[in-house]
Coordinates of C-alpha atoms in Angstrom, one line a residue:
X1 CA 12.7 21.2 50.6
X2 CA 14.0 24.3 52.3
X3 CA 16.6 24.8 49.5
X4 CA 13.8 24.3 46.8
X5 CA 11.7 27.0 48.6
X6 CA 14.6 29.4 49.1
X7 CA 16.4 29.0 45.8
X8 CA 14.0 27.9 43.1
X9 CA 10.9 29.3 41.3
X10 CA 8.4 27.4 39.3
X11 CA 9.1 27.1 35.6
X12 CA 6.4 28.4 33.3
X13 CA 5.7 26.5 30.2
X14 CA 6.8 29.4 28.0
X15 CA 10.2 28.9 29.6
X16 CA 10.3 25.1 29.1
X17 CA 12.6 24.1 26.3
X18 CA 12.5 20.4 26.1
X19 CA 9.5 19.6 23.9
X20 CA 10.2 17.1 21.2
X21 CA 10.7 18.2 17.6
X22 CA 7.2 16.8 16.9
X23 CA 5.7 19.0 19.6
X24 CA 5.1 22.6 20.3
X25 CA 5.3 24.5 23.7
X26 CA 2.0 25.5 25.3
X27 CA 2.4 29.3 25.9
X28 CA -0.7 30.0 27.9
X29 CA 1.0 31.2 31.2
X30 CA 0.7 27.7 32.8
X31 CA 3.2 26.3 35.1
X32 CA 5.3 23.1 34.4
X33 CA 4.1 20.5 36.8
X34 CA 6.0 17.8 38.7
X35 CA 8.8 15.7 37.5
X36 CA 7.5 15.4 34.0
X37 CA 6.8 19.0 32.8
X38 CA 6.5 17.8 29.2
X39 CA 3.0 16.4 30.0
X40 CA 1.8 19.8 30.9
X41 CA 3.9 22.1 28.6
X42 CA 4.0 20.1 25.3
X43 CA 1.4 19.2 22.7
X44 CA 1.6 17.5 19.4
X45 CA 2.5 19.8 16.4
X46 CA 0.5 18.4 13.5
X47 CA 2.4 20.5 11.0
X48 CA 5.7 18.6 11.7
X49 CA 6.4 15.1 10.4
X50 CA 9.6 13.9 12.0
X51 CA 12.3 12.3 9.8
X52 CA 14.7 9.8 11.6
X53 CA 18.3 9.1 11.0
X54 CA 18.7 5.5 12.2
X55 CA 21.8 3.4 12.7
X56 CA 23.7 0.9 14.7
X57 CA 27.1 1.5 16.5
X58 CA 29.2 -1.3 17.8
X59 CA 32.0 -0.5 20.2
X60 CA 34.1 -2.2 22.9
X61 CA 34.5 -0.4 26.1
X62 CA 34.9 -0.8 29.8
X63 CA 31.4 0.4 30.8
X64 CA 28.1 -1.0 31.9
X65 CA 25.1 -1.2 29.5
X66 CA 23.5 1.9 30.9
X67 CA 26.8 3.8 30.9
X68 CA 27.1 2.8 27.2
X69 CA 23.6 3.9 26.4
X70 CA 24.1 7.3 28.2
X71 CA 27.4 7.9 26.4
X72 CA 25.9 7.3 22.9
X73 CA 22.8 9.3 23.7
X74 CA 24.9 12.4 24.8
X75 CA 27.5 11.9 22.1
X76 CA 24.8 12.0 19.3
X77 CA 23.1 15.0 21.0
X78 CA 26.4 16.9 21.0
X79 CA 27.6 15.9 17.5
X80 CA 24.2 16.7 15.9
X81 CA 23.1 19.6 18.0
X82 CA 19.9 17.7 18.9
X83 CA 17.8 17.7 22.0
X84 CA 18.2 14.4 24.1
X85 CA 14.4 14.0 23.9
X86 CA 14.6 13.6 20.2
X87 CA 17.1 10.6 20.4
X88 CA 16.3 7.0 21.4
X89 CA 19.1 4.6 22.1
X90 CA 18.8 0.9 23.1
X91 CA 22.0 -1.1 23.9
X92 CA 22.8 -4.8 24.1
X93 CA 26.0 -5.7 25.8
X94 CA 28.1 -8.9 25.8
X95 CA 31.2 -9.6 27.9
X96 CA 34.3 -9.8 25.8
X97 CA 36.3 -12.9 26.5
X98 CA 39.5 -14.6 25.5
X99 CA 40.7 -18.1 25.8
X100 CA 42.6 -17.3 28.9
X101 CA 40.2 -15.1 30.8
X102 CA 37.2 -12.9 30.9
X103 CA 37.9 -9.3 30.4
X104 CA 36.4 -6.4 32.2
X105 CA 35.3 -4.8 28.9
X106 CA 32.1 -5.4 26.9
X107 CA 31.1 -5.3 23.3
X108 CA 28.1 -2.9 23.2
X109 CA 25.7 -2.8 20.2
X110 CA 23.8 0.5 20.3
X111 CA 20.7 0.9 18.0
X112 CA 19.6 4.6 17.8
X113 CA 17.2 6.9 16.1
X114 CA 17.7 10.7 15.9
X115 CA 14.5 12.6 14.9
X116 CA 14.7 15.8 12.9
X117 CA 12.0 18.3 12.0
X118 CA 12.2 17.7 8.3
X119 CA 14.0 15.7 5.5
X120 CA 16.6 18.5 4.8
X121 CA 17.7 18.6 8.4
X122 CA 17.7 14.7 8.6
X123 CA 19.9 14.5 5.5
X124 CA 22.4 17.0 7.1
X125 CA 22.4 14.9 10.2
X126 CA 23.0 11.7 8.2
X127 CA 25.8 13.4 6.3
X128 CA 27.5 14.6 9.6
X129 CA 27.5 11.0 10.9
X130 CA 28.7 9.5 7.6
X131 CA 31.6 12.0 7.5
X132 CA 32.5 11.4 11.1
X133 CA 36.0 9.8 11.2
X134 CA 36.7 6.8 13.3
X135 CA 39.1 8.7 15.5
X136 CA 36.8 11.6 16.0
X137 CA 33.9 9.2 16.9
X138 CA 36.1 7.3 19.4
X139 CA 37.4 10.5 21.1
X140 CA 33.9 11.8 21.5
X141 CA 32.6 8.4 22.8
X142 CA 35.4 8.0 25.3
X143 CA 34.7 11.5 26.7
X144 CA 31.0 10.6 27.1
X145 CA 31.7 7.2 28.5
X146 CA 34.0 8.6 31.2
X147 CA 31.3 11.3 32.0
X148 CA 28.7 8.5 32.3
X149 CA 31.0 6.7 34.9
X150 CA 32.8 4.3 32.6
X151 CA 36.5 3.6 33.1
X152 CA 39.2 5.6 31.4
X153 CA 41.4 2.5 31.1
X154 CA 40.9 1.7 27.4
X155 CA 40.1 3.5 24.3
X156 CA 36.8 2.3 22.7
X157 CA 36.7 0.8 19.2
X158 CA 33.9 1.9 17.1
X159 CA 32.0 1.0 13.9
X160 CA 29.0 2.6 12.6
X161 CA 26.2 1.5 10.2
X162 CA 23.5 4.0 9.1
X163 CA 20.2 3.4 7.3
X164 CA 19.2 5.6 4.4
X165 CA 17.1 8.7 5.2
X166 CA 13.7 8.4 3.8
X167 CA 11.8 11.5 2.5
X168 CA 8.3 11.3 4.1
X169 CA 6.9 12.9 1.0
X170 CA 8.3 10.4 -1.4
X171 CA 7.1 6.9 -2.4
X172 CA 9.8 5.4 -0.3
X173 CA 7.8 6.4 2.7
X174 CA 4.4 5.5 1.3
X175 CA 2.5 2.6 2.7
X176 CA 0.9 0.7 -0.2
X177 CA -2.4 -0.9 0.6
X178 CA -2.6 -4.7 1.2
X179 CA -2.0 -6.6 -1.9
X180 CA 0.1 -3.9 -3.5
X181 CA 3.8 -3.3 -3.6
X182 CA 6.0 -0.3 -4.5
X183 CA 6.8 0.1 -8.2
X184 CA 10.3 -0.6 -9.1
X185 CA 12.5 2.6 -9.3
X186 CA 9.8 4.8 -7.8
X187 CA 11.2 5.4 -4.3
X188 CA 12.1 9.0 -4.9
X189 CA 8.9 9.9 -6.7
X190 CA 6.9 12.8 -5.2
X191 CA 4.2 13.5 -4.4
X192 CA 3.5 10.1 -3.1
X193 CA 0.2 8.6 -4.2
X194 CA -1.1 5.1 -4.5
X195 CA -1.2 5.5 -8.3
X196 CA 2.3 6.9 -8.5
X197 CA 3.9 4.5 -6.0
X198 CA 2.1 1.2 -6.0
X199 CA 1.3 -1.7 -8.2
X200 CA -0.6 -5.0 -7.7
X201 CA 1.7 -7.6 -6.1
X202 CA 1.4 -10.7 -8.2
X203 CA 2.4 -12.9 -5.3
X204 CA -0.7 -11.8 -3.1
X205 CA -4.3 -12.7 -3.1
X206 CA -5.4 -9.3 -4.6
X207 CA -3.9 -10.5 -7.9
X208 CA -5.9 -13.7 -7.9
X209 CA -9.3 -14.1 -9.6
X210 CA -11.4 -16.4 -7.6
X211 CA -13.3 -19.1 -9.7
X212 CA -17.0 -18.9 -10.4
X213 CA -19.0 -19.8 -7.3
X214 CA -16.3 -18.6 -4.9
X215 CA -15.5 -15.1 -3.5
X216 CA -12.4 -13.4 -2.3
X217 CA -11.7 -14.0 1.5
X218 CA -12.3 -11.0 3.7
X219 CA -9.1 -9.2 4.5
X220 CA -7.0 -11.6 2.5
X221 CA -5.7 -9.1 -0.2
X222 CA -2.2 -9.0 1.2
X223 CA -2.0 -12.8 1.9
X224 CA 0.5 -14.8 0.0
X225 CA -1.5 -16.6 -2.7
X226 CA 0.9 -19.6 -3.1
X227 CA 2.7 -21.2 -5.9
X228 CA -0.2 -23.0 -7.7
X229 CA -3.8 -22.2 -8.6
X230 CA -4.9 -24.8 -6.0
X231 CA -3.1 -23.0 -3.3
X232 CA -4.4 -19.7 -4.4
X233 CA -7.9 -21.0 -4.3
X234 CA -7.4 -22.3 -0.7
X235 CA -5.5 -19.1 0.5
X236 CA -7.5 -16.5 -1.2
X237 CA -11.1 -17.7 -1.8
X238 CA -14.1 -18.8 0.2
X239 CA -17.2 -20.7 -1.0
X240 CA -20.1 -18.5 -2.1
X241 CA -23.4 -18.9 -0.5
X242 CA -26.5 -18.8 -2.7
X243 CA -27.6 -15.7 -0.8
X244 CA -24.5 -14.0 -2.1
X245 CA -24.8 -15.2 -5.6
X246 CA -25.9 -12.3 -7.9
X247 CA -25.9 -13.8 -11.4
X248 CA -29.4 -15.4 -11.6
X249 CA -31.3 -14.4 -14.7
X250 CA -34.0 -11.8 -14.7
X251 CA -36.6 -14.7 -15.0
X252 CA -35.1 -16.5 -11.9
X253 CA -34.9 -15.9 -8.2
X254 CA -32.1 -16.7 -5.8
X255 CA -32.5 -19.6 -3.5
X256 CA -31.8 -18.1 0.0
X257 CA -31.8 -21.3 2.1
X258 CA -28.2 -21.1 3.4
X259 CA -26.9 -23.4 0.7
X260 CA -23.5 -23.1 -1.0
X261 CA -23.0 -22.4 -4.6
X262 CA -21.6 -25.6 -6.2
X263 CA -19.0 -26.2 -8.9
X264 CA -18.4 -24.1 -12.0
X265 CA -22.1 -23.5 -12.7
X266 CA -23.4 -22.2 -9.4
X267 CA -26.7 -21.0 -11.1
X268 CA -27.8 -24.6 -11.2
X269 CA -27.8 -24.7 -7.4
X270 CA -28.6 -21.2 -6.5
X271 CA -31.3 -20.1 -9.0
X272 CA -34.8 -21.2 -9.7
X273 CA -37.5 -20.1 -12.1
X274 CA -39.6 -17.1 -10.9
X275 CA -43.1 -17.8 -12.2
X276 CA -44.0 -14.2 -11.4
X277 CA -41.7 -12.8 -14.1
X278 CA -42.3 -12.8 -17.8
X279 CA -39.1 -11.5 -19.5
X280 CA -39.6 -9.0 -22.3
X281 CA -36.7 -8.9 -24.9
X282 CA -35.2 -6.0 -26.8
X283 CA -33.8 -7.7 -30.0
X284 CA -31.6 -6.2 -32.7
X285 CA -28.8 -6.6 -35.2
X286 CA -25.6 -4.6 -35.3
X287 CA -23.2 -4.8 -38.2
X288 CA -19.6 -3.5 -37.9
X289 CA -16.2 -3.8 -39.4
X290 CA -13.3 -4.4 -37.1
X291 CA -9.9 -6.1 -36.8
X292 CA -11.2 -8.8 -34.4
X293 CA -12.1 -12.5 -34.3
X294 CA -15.6 -13.6 -34.3
X295 CA -15.3 -14.5 -30.5
X296 CA -13.7 -11.0 -29.7
X297 CA -16.6 -9.4 -31.6
X298 CA -19.2 -11.5 -29.7
X299 CA -17.6 -10.6 -26.4
X300 CA -17.3 -6.9 -27.3
X301 CA -21.0 -6.6 -28.2
X302 CA -22.0 -8.6 -25.1
X303 CA -20.1 -6.3 -22.7
X304 CA -21.1 -3.2 -24.6
X305 CA -24.8 -3.9 -24.1
X306 CA -24.3 -4.9 -20.5
X307 CA -22.5 -1.6 -19.8
X308 CA -24.9 0.7 -21.8
X309 CA -28.1 -0.9 -20.4
X310 CA -26.9 -1.7 -16.9
X311 CA -28.0 -5.4 -17.5
X312 CA -26.5 -8.6 -16.2
X313 CA -24.5 -10.5 -18.9
X314 CA -26.5 -13.6 -18.2
X315 CA -29.5 -11.7 -19.5
X316 CA -28.0 -11.0 -22.8
X317 CA -27.5 -13.4 -25.8
X318 CA -25.3 -12.6 -28.7
X319 CA -24.5 -14.6 -31.8
X320 CA -21.9 -13.2 -34.4
X321 CA -21.3 -14.2 -38.0
X322 CA -18.1 -12.8 -39.5
X323 CA -16.9 -12.5 -43.1
X324 CA -13.5 -11.4 -44.2
X325 CA -13.5 -8.0 -45.8
X326 CA -12.0 -8.1 -49.2
X327 CA -11.1 -5.9 -52.1
X328 CA -10.4 -6.8 -55.8
X329 CA -6.7 -6.6 -55.0
X330 CA -6.4 -8.5 -51.7
X331 CA -8.0 -9.8 -48.6
X332 CA -7.7 -7.4 -45.7
X333 CA -7.2 -8.3 -42.0
X334 CA -10.5 -6.8 -41.0
X335 CA -13.9 -8.5 -40.9
X336 CA -17.5 -7.5 -41.3
X337 CA -19.2 -8.8 -38.2
X338 CA -23.0 -9.3 -37.9
X339 CA -24.1 -9.5 -34.4
X340 CA -27.7 -10.7 -33.5
X341 CA -28.7 -10.0 -29.9
X342 CA -31.5 -10.2 -27.3
X343 CA -31.5 -8.4 -24.0
X344 CA -34.0 -9.6 -21.5
X345 CA -35.8 -7.3 -19.1
X346 CA -38.1 -8.1 -16.2
X347 CA -41.1 -6.2 -17.6
X348 CA -42.4 -4.2 -20.6
X349 CA -41.6 -0.8 -19.0
X350 CA -37.9 -1.6 -18.5
X351 CA -37.6 -3.1 -21.9
X352 CA -39.2 0.0 -23.5
X353 CA -36.6 2.0 -21.6
X354 CA -33.8 -0.2 -22.9
X355 CA -35.1 0.0 -26.5
X356 CA -35.2 3.9 -26.2
X357 CA -31.6 3.9 -24.8
X358 CA -30.4 2.0 -27.9
X359 CA -32.5 4.1 -30.3
X360 CA -31.1 7.3 -28.9
X361 CA -27.5 6.0 -29.0
X362 CA -25.5 8.1 -31.4
X363 CA -23.3 6.4 -34.0
X364 CA -20.2 8.1 -32.5
X365 CA -21.0 7.0 -29.0
X366 CA -21.8 3.5 -30.2
X367 CA -18.5 3.2 -32.1
X368 CA -16.5 4.6 -29.2
X369 CA -18.1 2.2 -26.7
X370 CA -17.6 -0.8 -29.2
X371 CA -14.0 0.0 -29.8
X372 CA -13.2 0.1 -26.1
X373 CA -14.8 -3.3 -25.6
X374 CA -13.1 -4.7 -28.7
X375 CA -9.7 -3.7 -27.4
X376 CA -10.5 -5.1 -24.0
X377 CA -11.5 -8.4 -25.6
X378 CA -8.2 -8.6 -27.4
X379 CA -9.0 -7.0 -30.8
X380 CA -6.5 -4.7 -32.4
X381 CA -6.8 -0.9 -31.9
X382 CA -5.8 -0.4 -35.5
X383 CA -9.1 0.8 -36.9

């Protein structure tokens, strides 16, 4: 205590040099406190994303586990010119034996991570360790083992395995959301975005379409869906309650009594006639030429009307007659489709608004929308 008073002064935070690479020194005139000055002198530096060089070193040496850990720690700090606070080392040790006797030496497995301020510095550190010769490594390690209290009786044997350094701005470091996986060959792509890096994982529940009357399980997007449709239904989907069912017609109301949607036609258990509603229909005929089957044409018109008028598909009926388009010379692959439709609304005002929307629809806008839906339904994009 007297020596501390007579010989030492308090260290200011501005003089403290052992903040981590991800921290910055607080230079506000404060004094480093106690035995852990980092708690008063260092704060997180949000501008730095550390990049780690990670690896495993295995060596045989006449040293305790703690001596081995200290030796590797100091060896890495010296070789890479890195602060010890930016290095983590854990060691597992096993006594080395022969048939005749147990030896005094141990096989030490040291797992380490050295943290650098950026990808460029981490790459340089990785290269330095990769280029380190076995002799140079063992010489450095022996020096540090002796300094840590290990015996100088035997030269350590050394093997090193390093993990690849990952650029934090690349897809290789990007965490895809549950149900997605990294696109093949995109590890080095920058900047890293979900669109650039990730694709739906066809082994996970996100890729499974739950059957009518069921819904995706909450937080199951990243769950393995299983090998069969039956397993996927069990792993990925929950029964839909009638209160959750949203596809009753405009002339029906949902039964909200806690019951569960049943089978492939949940409307039969979840919907009942609403006597207070008298539907009003907007009816019409659309004629168009397209390279699509009759069913593709029907689906396209159905979805086009649902999208344009913001109406449920159950409130739209469409029938289509198709005739092959011909010339005197030959029969073409395209067809003339005549689609007759009815769109049902809850009242006259809404039906009038729907009628106006279709009346005001330009030919170009209609053909663009129809083409999009035809391709989505499987029609060709040729015309």
